[in-house]
PDB file of C-alpha atoms and ligand atoms in Angstrom:
ATOM      1  CA  MET A   1       1.908 -18.012  11.491  1.00 55.00           C
ATOM      2  CA  SER A   2       2.827 -14.760   9.213  1.00 77.00           C
ATOM      3  CA  LEU A   3      -0.147 -12.292   8.942  1.00 78.00           C
ATOM      4  CA  LEU A   4       1.489 -11.361   5.576  1.00 83.00           C
ATOM      5  CA  LEU A   5       1.508 -15.016   4.304  1.00 82.00           C
ATOM      6  CA  ASP A   6      -1.967 -15.487   5.318  1.00 82.00           C
ATOM      7  CA  ASN A   7      -2.839 -12.835   2.936  1.00 84.00           C
ATOM      8  CA  GLN A   8      -0.548 -13.448   0.066  1.00 92.00           C
ATOM      9  CA  PHE A   9      -1.176 -12.069  -3.392  1.00 95.00           C
ATOM     10  CA  LYS A  10      -1.311 -14.166  -6.279  1.00 95.00           C
ATOM     11  CA  GLU A  11       1.015 -14.660  -8.825  1.00 97.00           C
ATOM     12  CA  LEU A  12       0.404 -12.630 -11.949  1.00 97.00           C
ATOM     13  CA  PRO A  13      -0.652 -13.793 -15.303  1.00 97.00           C
ATOM     14  CA  PRO A  14       1.713 -13.379 -18.032  1.00 97.00           C
ATOM     15  CA  ASP A  15      -0.277  -9.873 -19.428  1.00 97.00           C
ATOM     16  CA  LYS A  16       0.136  -8.670 -15.845  1.00 97.00           C
ATOM     17  CA  SER A  17      -3.646  -8.181 -15.935  1.00 98.00           C
ATOM     18  CA  ILE A  18      -5.333  -7.681 -11.922  1.00 98.00           C
ATOM     19  CA  ASP A  19      -7.860  -9.221 -11.202  1.00 98.00           C
ATOM     20  CA  THR A  20     -10.461  -6.816  -9.437  1.00 98.00           C
ATOM     21  CA  LYS A  21     -12.062  -9.411  -7.154  1.00 98.00           C
ATOM     22  CA  LEU A  22      -9.163 -11.334  -6.128  1.00 97.00           C
ATOM     23  CA  PHE A  23      -6.760  -7.572  -5.722  1.00 98.00           C
ATOM     24  CA  LEU A  24      -9.910  -6.047  -3.513  1.00 98.00           C
ATOM     25  CA  ASP A  25      -9.934  -9.442  -1.016  1.00 96.00           C
ATOM     26  CA  THR A  26      -6.342  -9.335  -0.580  1.00 96.00           C
ATOM     27  CA  VAL A  27      -5.858  -5.590   0.153  1.00 96.00           C
ATOM     28  CA  SER A  28      -8.896  -5.686   2.359  1.00 95.00           C
ATOM     29  CA  HIS A  29      -6.872  -7.596   5.192  1.00 91.00           C
ATOM     30  CA  LEU A  30      -4.422  -4.844   5.424  1.00 90.00           C
ATOM     31  CA  PRO A  31      -6.347  -1.918   7.132  1.00 88.00           C
ATOM     32  CA  SER A  32      -6.790  -4.358  10.267  1.00 83.00           C
ATOM     33  CA  PHE A  33      -3.377  -4.670  10.809  1.00 80.00           C
ATOM     34  CA  PHE A  34      -2.961  -0.837  11.719  1.00 82.00           C
ATOM     35  CA  ASP A  35      -4.714  -1.933  15.033  1.00 80.00           C
ATOM     36  CA  CYS A  36      -1.727  -4.244  15.964  1.00 75.00           C
ATOM     37  CA  LEU A  37       0.571  -1.246  15.516  1.00 79.00           C
ATOM     38  CA  GLY A  38      -0.410   0.163  19.101  1.00 74.00           C
ATOM     39  CA  SER A  39      -1.417   3.758  18.401  1.00 80.00           C
ATOM     40  CA  LYS A  40      -4.247   5.927  17.671  1.00 84.00           C
ATOM     41  CA  ILE A  41      -2.231   7.970  15.597  1.00 85.00           C
ATOM     42  CA  PHE A  42      -2.566   5.436  12.779  1.00 87.00           C
ATOM     43  CA  SER A  43      -6.569   5.908  12.783  1.00 90.00           C
ATOM     44  CA  PRO A  44      -6.624   8.548   9.620  1.00 89.00           C
ATOM     45  CA  ILE A  45      -4.018   6.136   7.677  1.00 92.00           C
ATOM     46  CA  LYS A  46      -6.593   3.148   8.127  1.00 93.00           C
ATOM     47  CA  SER A  47      -9.471   4.969   7.205  1.00 94.00           C
ATOM     48  CA  ASP A  48      -7.909   6.508   4.148  1.00 95.00           C
ATOM     49  CA  ILE A  49      -6.764   3.021   3.070  1.00 96.00           C
ATOM     50  CA  SER A  50     -10.186   1.340   3.703  1.00 97.00           C
ATOM     51  CA  GLY A  51     -11.884   4.285   2.191  1.00 97.00           C
ATOM     52  CA  ASN A  52      -9.831   3.853  -0.917  1.00 98.00           C
ATOM     53  CA  ILE A  53     -10.704   0.171  -1.163  1.00 98.00           C
ATOM     54  CA  THR A  54     -14.525   0.490  -0.524  1.00 98.00           C
ATOM     55  CA  LYS A  55     -14.515   2.998  -3.180  1.00 98.00           C
ATOM     56  CA  ILE A  56     -13.127   0.859  -5.594  1.00 98.00           C
ATOM     57  CA  ARG A  57     -15.060  -2.320  -4.625  1.00 98.00           C
ATOM     58  CA  GLY A  58     -18.237   0.126  -4.847  1.00 98.00           C
ATOM     59  CA  VAL A  59     -17.598   0.286  -8.326  1.00 97.00           C
ATOM     60  CA  TYR A  60     -16.766  -3.531  -9.183  1.00 98.00           C
ATOM     61  CA  VAL A  61     -19.936  -4.567  -7.315  1.00 98.00           C
ATOM     62  CA  LYS A  62     -22.020  -2.616  -9.761  1.00 98.00           C
ATOM     63  CA  ASP A  63     -20.874  -4.655 -12.644  1.00 98.00           C
ATOM     64  CA  PRO A  64     -18.296  -7.596 -11.651  1.00 98.00           C
ATOM     65  CA  GLU A  65     -18.028  -8.807 -15.401  1.00 98.00           C
ATOM     66  CA  LYS A  66     -17.328  -5.596 -16.600  1.00 98.00           C
ATOM     67  CA  TYR A  67     -14.871  -4.489 -14.016  1.00 98.00           C
ATOM     68  CA  ALA A  68     -13.068  -8.185 -14.053  1.00 98.00           C
ATOM     69  CA  THR A  69      -9.615  -6.292 -13.993  1.00 98.00           C
ATOM     70  CA  LEU A  70      -8.725  -3.244 -12.357  1.00 98.00           C
ATOM     71  CA  LYS A  71      -7.748  -2.141 -16.034  1.00 98.00           C
ATOM     72  CA  SER A  72     -11.044  -2.274 -17.358  1.00 98.00           C
ATOM     73  CA  ILE A  73     -12.519   0.188 -14.370  1.00 97.00           C
ATOM     74  CA  LEU A  74     -10.023   2.560 -15.361  1.00 96.00           C
ATOM     75  CA  GLU A  75     -10.840   2.298 -19.294  1.00 95.00           C
ATOM     76  CA  ALA A  76     -14.506   2.782 -18.472  1.00 95.00           C
ATOM     77  CA  GLU A  77     -14.103   5.331 -16.040  1.00 94.00           C
ATOM     78  CA  ARG A  78     -11.960   7.375 -18.704  1.00 92.00           C
ATOM     79  CA  GLU A  79     -14.577   6.513 -21.329  1.00 91.00           C
ATOM     80  CA  GLU A  80     -17.015   8.531 -19.228  1.00 89.00           C
ATOM     81  CA  HIS A  81     -15.350  11.637 -18.690  1.00 84.00           C
ATOM     82  CA  ALA A  82     -13.365  14.143 -21.144  1.00 77.00           C
ATOM     83  CA  GLU A  83     -10.088  13.754 -19.025  1.00 80.00           C
ATOM     84  CA  TRP A  84      -8.908  11.860 -16.038  1.00 82.00           C
ATOM     85  CA  PRO A  85     -11.469  12.115 -13.564  1.00 76.00           C
ATOM     86  CA  LYS A  86     -10.313  13.377 -10.089  1.00 83.00           C
ATOM     87  CA  ALA A  87     -12.707  10.720  -8.669  1.00 82.00           C
ATOM     88  CA  GLY A  88     -13.940   7.570  -8.637  1.00 94.00           C
ATOM     89  CA  ALA A  89     -12.118   4.066  -8.501  1.00 97.00           C
ATOM     90  CA  THR A  90      -9.694   5.805 -10.544  1.00 96.00           C
ATOM     91  CA  LEU A  91      -8.374   8.023  -7.984  1.00 97.00           C
ATOM     92  CA  ALA A  92      -9.359   5.604  -4.941  1.00 98.00           C
ATOM     93  CA  LEU A  93      -6.707   3.214  -6.729  1.00 98.00           C
ATOM     94  CA  MET A  94      -4.209   5.816  -7.581  1.00 98.00           C
ATOM     95  CA  TRP A  95      -3.748   6.992  -3.645  1.00 98.00           C
ATOM     96  CA  LEU A  96      -4.036   3.322  -2.792  1.00 98.00           C
ATOM     97  CA  LYS A  97      -1.069   2.320  -4.666  1.00 98.00           C
ATOM     98  CA  ARG A  98       1.135   4.825  -3.221  1.00 98.00           C
ATOM     99  CA  GLY A  99      -0.015   3.260   0.088  1.00 97.00           C
ATOM    100  CA  LEU A 100       0.792  -0.107  -1.168  1.00 97.00           C
ATOM    101  CA  ARG A 101       4.093   1.161  -2.346  1.00 98.00           C
ATOM    102  CA  PHE A 102       4.976   2.415   1.048  1.00 97.00           C
ATOM    103  CA  ILE A 103       4.291  -1.186   2.325  1.00 96.00           C
ATOM    104  CA  GLN A 104       6.573  -2.456  -0.091  1.00 97.00           C
ATOM    105  CA  ILE A 105       9.681  -0.249   0.371  1.00 98.00           C
ATOM    106  CA  LEU A 106       9.141  -0.583   3.759  1.00 97.00           C
ATOM    107  CA  LEU A 107       9.195  -4.225   3.771  1.00 96.00           C
ATOM    108  CA  GLN A 108      11.883  -4.454   1.376  1.00 98.00           C
ATOM    109  CA  SER A 109      14.146  -2.282   3.320  1.00 98.00           C
ATOM    110  CA  LEU A 110      13.317  -4.567   6.615  1.00 97.00           C
ATOM    111  CA  ALA A 111      14.227  -7.460   4.423  1.00 97.00           C
ATOM    112  CA  ASP A 112      17.235  -6.133   3.254  1.00 98.00           C
ATOM    113  CA  GLY A 113      18.352  -5.269   7.125  1.00 96.00           C
ATOM    114  CA  GLU A 114      18.774  -1.525   6.398  1.00 97.00           C
ATOM    115  CA  LYS A 115      19.175  -0.470   9.992  1.00 96.00           C
ATOM    116  CA  ASP A 116      20.378   2.790  11.972  1.00 95.00           C
ATOM    117  CA  GLU A 117      23.242   0.952  13.507  1.00 95.00           C
ATOM    118  CA  ASN A 118      23.190   3.311  16.724  1.00 96.00           C
ATOM    119  CA  ASN A 119      19.407   2.284  17.330  1.00 95.00           C
ATOM    120  CA  PRO A 120      19.054  -1.099  15.609  1.00 95.00           C
ATOM    121  CA  ASN A 121      15.725  -1.945  17.123  1.00 96.00           C
ATOM    122  CA  LEU A 122      14.147   1.194  15.641  1.00 97.00           C
ATOM    123  CA  ILE A 123      12.442   1.308  12.132  1.00 97.00           C
ATOM    124  CA  LYS A 124      12.822   5.001  11.500  1.00 97.00           C
ATOM    125  CA  VAL A 125      15.190   4.604   8.878  1.00 98.00           C
ATOM    126  CA  ASN A 126      12.993   2.032   7.245  1.00 98.00           C
ATOM    127  CA  VAL A 127       9.944   4.152   7.426  1.00 97.00           C
ATOM    128  CA  THR A 128      11.400   7.404   6.436  1.00 98.00           C
ATOM    129  CA  LYS A 129      12.894   5.370   3.337  1.00 98.00           C
ATOM    130  CA  ALA A 130       9.154   4.588   2.526  1.00 98.00           C
ATOM    131  CA  TYR A 131       7.893   7.533   2.946  1.00 98.00           C
ATOM    132  CA  GLU A 132      10.191   9.904   1.101  1.00 98.00           C
ATOM    133  CA  GLN A 133      10.100   7.576  -2.069  1.00 98.00           C
ATOM    134  CA  ALA A 134       6.036   6.886  -1.976  1.00 98.00           C
ATOM    135  CA  LEU A 135       4.484   9.426  -0.659  1.00 98.00           C
ATOM    136  CA  LYS A 136       6.313  12.600   0.390  1.00 98.00           C
ATOM    137  CA  LYS A 137       6.006  14.652  -3.252  1.00 98.00           C
ATOM    138  CA  TYR A 138       2.229  14.528  -2.844  1.00 98.00           C
ATOM    139  CA  HIS A 139       2.074  15.794   0.839  1.00 98.00           C
ATOM    140  CA  ARG A 140       1.822  19.781   1.823  1.00 98.00           C
ATOM    141  CA  TRP A 141       3.352  20.426   5.241  1.00 97.00           C
ATOM    142  CA  MET A 142       0.207  19.580   7.039  1.00 96.00           C
ATOM    143  CA  VAL A 143       0.144  15.977   5.985  1.00 96.00           C
ATOM    144  CA  GLN A 144       4.019  15.927   6.329  1.00 97.00           C
ATOM    145  CA  GLY A 145       3.351  16.794   9.895  1.00 95.00           C
ATOM    146  CA  ILE A 146       0.869  13.628  10.433  1.00 92.00           C
ATOM    147  CA  PHE A 147       3.796  11.667   9.005  1.00 95.00           C
ATOM    148  CA  SER A 148       6.187  13.220  11.401  1.00 95.00           C
ATOM    149  CA  ALA A 149       3.627  12.170  14.183  1.00 92.00           C
ATOM    150  CA  ALA A 150       3.680   8.745  12.938  1.00 92.00           C
ATOM    151  CA  LEU A 151       7.034   8.231  13.007  1.00 95.00           C
ATOM    152  CA  VAL A 152       7.440   9.107  16.662  1.00 93.00           C
ATOM    153  CA  ALA A 153       4.638   6.376  17.404  1.00 91.00           C
ATOM    154  CA  ALA A 154       6.304   3.792  15.292  1.00 93.00           C
ATOM    155  CA  PRO A 155       6.700   0.699  16.770  1.00 93.00           C
ATOM    156  CA  TYR A 156       9.768  -0.819  18.115  1.00 94.00           C
ATOM    157  CA  ARG A 157      11.415  -3.120  15.075  1.00 94.00           C
ATOM    158  CA  SER A 158      10.916  -6.142  17.447  1.00 92.00           C
ATOM    159  CA  ASN A 159       7.143  -5.318  18.162  1.00 91.00           C
ATOM    160  CA  PHE A 160       6.623  -4.677  14.408  1.00 92.00           C
ATOM    161  CA  LEU A 161       7.998  -8.187  13.254  1.00 92.00           C
ATOM    162  CA  LYS A 162       6.263  -9.773  16.465  1.00 89.00           C
ATOM    163  CA  ALA A 163       3.117  -8.010  15.073  1.00 87.00           C
ATOM    164  CA  LEU A 164       3.485  -9.390  11.622  1.00 87.00           C
ATOM    165  CA  SER A 165       3.664 -12.898  13.138  1.00 86.00           C
ATOM    166  CA  LYS A 166       0.507 -12.516  14.548  1.00 80.00           C
ATOM    167  CA  GLY A 167       1.819 -11.804  18.151  1.00 76.00           C
ATOM    168  CA  GLU A 168       3.855 -15.023  18.007  1.00 81.00           C
ATOM    169  CA  GLU A 169       7.148 -15.032  19.112  1.00 81.00           C
ATOM    170  CA  VAL A 170       8.990 -15.961  15.847  1.00 84.00           C
ATOM    171  CA  LYS A 171      12.878 -15.835  15.527  1.00 91.00           C
ATOM    172  CA  GLU A 172      13.755 -12.492  13.508  1.00 92.00           C
ATOM    173  CA  GLU A 173      15.100 -14.565  10.534  1.00 93.00           C
ATOM    174  CA  ASP A 174      12.021 -16.516  10.182  1.00 93.00           C
ATOM    175  CA  CYS A 175       9.709 -13.299  10.221  1.00 93.00           C
ATOM    176  CA  LEU A 176      12.056 -11.972   7.639  1.00 95.00           C
ATOM    177  CA  ALA A 177      12.042 -14.799   5.155  1.00 94.00           C
ATOM    178  CA  ASN A 178       8.248 -14.804   5.473  1.00 93.00           C
ATOM    179  CA  VAL A 179       8.319 -11.030   4.757  1.00 95.00           C
ATOM    180  CA  ARG A 180      10.637 -11.878   1.495  1.00 96.00           C
ATOM    181  CA  HIS A 181       8.281 -14.649   0.481  1.00 95.00           C
ATOM    182  CA  PHE A 182       5.406 -12.296   0.964  1.00 95.00           C
ATOM    183  CA  LEU A 183       6.868  -9.806  -1.543  1.00 97.00           C
ATOM    184  CA  VAL A 184       7.704 -12.232  -4.235  1.00 97.00           C
ATOM    185  CA  ASN A 185       4.010 -11.348  -5.722  1.00 97.00           C
ATOM    186  CA  TYR A 186       3.214  -8.210  -3.949  1.00 97.00           C
ATOM    187  CA  THR A 187       5.927  -6.177  -5.456  1.00 98.00           C
ATOM    188  CA  PRO A 188       5.411  -7.223  -9.045  1.00 98.00           C
ATOM    189  CA  THR A 189       1.485  -6.451  -8.204  1.00 98.00           C
ATOM    190  CA  VAL A 190       2.323  -2.990  -7.128  1.00 98.00           C
ATOM    191  CA  ASP A 191       4.558  -2.375  -9.770  1.00 98.00           C
ATOM    192  CA  ALA A 192       1.807  -3.586 -12.386  1.00 98.00           C
ATOM    193  CA  ILE A 193      -0.633  -1.255 -11.107  1.00 98.00           C
ATOM    194  CA  TYR A 194       1.865   1.801 -11.303  1.00 98.00           C
ATOM    195  CA  GLU A 195       2.905   0.861 -14.845  1.00 98.00           C
ATOM    196  CA  MET A 196      -0.998   0.878 -15.751  1.00 98.00           C
ATOM    197  CA  TYR A 197      -1.066   4.232 -14.435  1.00 97.00           C
ATOM    198  CA  THR A 198       1.921   5.493 -16.478  1.00 97.00           C
ATOM    199  CA  ASP A 199       0.913   3.795 -19.919  1.00 97.00           C
ATOM    200  CA  MET A 200      -2.487   5.088 -19.372  1.00 95.00           C
ATOM    201  CA  ASN A 201      -1.282   8.349 -18.613  1.00 94.00           C
ATOM    202  CA  ALA A 202      -3.635   8.253 -15.569  1.00 95.00           C
ATOM    203  CA  GLU A 203      -1.322   9.621 -12.765  1.00 95.00           C
ATOM    204  CA  LEU A 204      -2.264  12.716 -11.358  1.00 94.00           C
ATOM    205  CA  ASP A 205       0.480  14.788  -9.636  1.00 92.00           C
ATOM    206  CA  TYR A 206      -1.305  17.083  -7.130  1.00 95.00           C
ATOM    207  CA  THR A 207      -0.355  17.551  -3.496  1.00 97.00           C
ATOM    208  CA  VAL A 208      -2.965  17.152  -0.685  1.00 97.00           C
TER     209      VAL A 208
HETATM  210  C1  LIG B   1       5.022   1.085  11.133  1.00 87.03           C
HETATM  211  C2  LIG B   1       5.002   2.704  11.052  1.00 87.03           C
HETATM  212  C3  LIG B   1       4.137   3.103   9.891  1.00 87.03           C
HETATM  213  C4  LIG B   1       4.360   4.482   9.712  1.00 87.03           C
HETATM  214  C5  LIG B   1       3.238   4.971   8.979  1.00 87.03           C
HETATM  215  C6  LIG B   1       3.508   6.661   8.390  1.00 87.03           C
HETATM  216  C7  LIG B   1       2.551   6.587   6.963  1.00 87.03           C
HETATM  217  C8  LIG B   1       2.775   8.220   6.505  1.00 87.03           C
HETATM  218  C9  LIG B   1       1.750   8.980   6.853  1.00 87.03           C
HETATM  219  C10 LIG B   1       1.196   9.587   5.679  1.00 87.03           C
HETATM  220  C11 LIG B   1      -0.325  10.318   6.317  1.00 87.03           C
HETATM  221  C12 LIG B   1      -1.200  10.230   5.702  1.00 87.03           C
HETATM  222  C13 LIG B   1      -2.557  10.605   6.220  1.00 87.03           C
HETATM  223  C14 LIG B   1      -3.762  10.882   4.981  1.00 87.03           C
HETATM  224  C15 LIG B   1      -3.678  11.752   3.538  1.00 87.03           C
HETATM  225  C16 LIG B   1      -4.414  11.747   2.767  1.00 87.03           C
HETATM  226  O1  LIG B   1      -5.023  13.116   2.790  1.00 87.03           O
HETATM  227  C17 LIG B   1      -4.110  11.108   1.409  1.00 87.03           C
HETATM  228  C18 LIG B   1      -4.709  11.757   0.446  1.00 87.03           C
HETATM  229  O2  LIG B   1      -5.871  10.917   0.544  1.00 87.03           O
HETATM  230  C19 LIG B   1      -6.738  10.759  -0.675  1.00 87.03           C
HETATM  231  O3  LIG B   1      -7.219  12.401  -0.960  1.00 87.03           O
HETATM  232  C20 LIG B   1      -7.959   9.891  -0.551  1.00 87.03           C
HETATM  233  O4  LIG B   1      -7.226   8.624  -0.488  1.00 87.03           O
HETATM  234  C21 LIG B   1      -8.872   9.947  -1.826  1.00 87.03           C
HETATM  235  O5  LIG B   1      -9.840   8.892  -1.420  1.00 87.03           O
HETATM  236  S1  LIG B   1     -10.999   8.314  -2.339  1.00 87.03           S
HETATM  237  O6  LIG B   1     -11.058   7.063  -2.130  1.00 87.03           O
HETATM  238  O7  LIG B   1     -12.095   8.743  -1.952  1.00 87.03           O
HETATM  239  O8  LIG B   1     -10.614   8.695  -3.553  1.00 87.03           O
HETATM  240  C22 LIG B   1      -9.367  11.358  -1.855  1.00 87.03           C
HETATM  241  O9  LIG B   1      -9.767  11.533  -0.985  1.00 87.03           O
HETATM  242  C23 LIG B   1      -8.034  12.134  -2.223  1.00 87.03           C
HETATM  243  C24 LIG B   1      -8.540  13.688  -2.225  1.00 87.03           C
HETATM  244  O10 LIG B   1      -8.404  13.874  -3.391  1.00 87.03           O
HETATM  245  S2  LIG B   1      -8.935  15.377  -4.164  1.00 87.03           S
HETATM  246  O11 LIG B   1     -10.514  15.522  -3.826  1.00 87.03           O
HETATM  247  O12 LIG B   1      -8.172  16.372  -3.750  1.00 87.03           O
HETATM  248  O13 LIG B   1      -8.943  15.069  -5.542  1.00 87.03           O
HETATM  249  N1  LIG B   1      -3.438   9.882   1.214  1.00 87.03           N
HETATM  250  C25 LIG B   1      -2.243   9.402   1.292  1.00 87.03           C
HETATM  251  O14 LIG B   1      -1.367  10.160   1.080  1.00 87.03           O
HETATM  252  C26 LIG B   1      -2.102   7.943   1.411  1.00 87.03           C
HETATM  253  C27 LIG B   1      -1.392   7.701   2.444  1.00 87.03           C
HETATM  254  C28 LIG B   1      -1.277   5.990   2.909  1.00 87.03           C
HETATM  255  C29 LIG B   1      -0.453   5.789   3.958  1.00 87.03           C
HETATM  256  C30 LIG B   1      -0.064   4.460   3.816  1.00 87.03           C
HETATM  257  C31 LIG B   1       0.827   3.974   5.092  1.00 87.03           C
HETATM  258  C32 LIG B   1       0.697   2.328   5.298  1.00 87.03           C
HETATM  259  C33 LIG B   1       1.332   2.092   6.754  1.00 87.03           C
HETATM  260  C34 LIG B   1       1.739   0.608   6.633  1.00 87.03           C
HETATM  261  C35 LIG B   1       2.134   0.247   7.775  1.00 87.03           C
HETATM  262  C36 LIG B   1       2.624  -1.107   8.106  1.00 87.03           C
END
């Protein structure tokens, strides 16, 4: 079985609204995946993503009806402040979506067969591509240093694909087919969150 397909995202409705509970239930499976990667260096990344999810859920549970969609949470928080708050679920989702974009680009790059031909069992080219496109511009040198350390600890391609298959020996092609299947709903969901931040002018471009 595939770890990704066990936690498949649902197809978006035509208006691309994202059901908060469904979204939170699906993304909350992602942090445990870091435990399969075999290095403690991933712990701060796992904590960051878990913290984002906890924060969004904390807002949602206060009034599940009012916060039924991710957009309704942003709208409510926008109304409470004179400008977009550097706090709350709006901030947590802003960072979470960047992590989700990183995962999307990494998986897409693997699914597309992008490789370092000299080191075909490494995933550094895929991880670096994801980092440069999704995260790097938000990081100052110290956080970029965490990335460099994580890159050194990145698992071999074969081990990464095995982890995605929950430790089972699955043919590479079958595993990549599962990755592609997972991306069918995952990518539009991440795109829709990005579109929402753009349309609502909610993106904050500072660095950490
Ligand atoms: C398979 C190999 C994988 C390699 C993985 C490499 C990944 C890249 C490494 C990047 C290192 C990131 C370390 C953490 C950085 C954090 O400082 C930033 C900013 O964090 C935000 O800061 C918090 O997320 C916010 O939390 S909140 O919920 O309370 O709102 C908030 O604290 C904010 C501070 O805001 S301020 O007060 O300044 O306004 N986080 C990131 O950059 C996101 C990192 C996501 C990485 C996703 C990697 C996925 C890997 C998957 C592997 C399959």
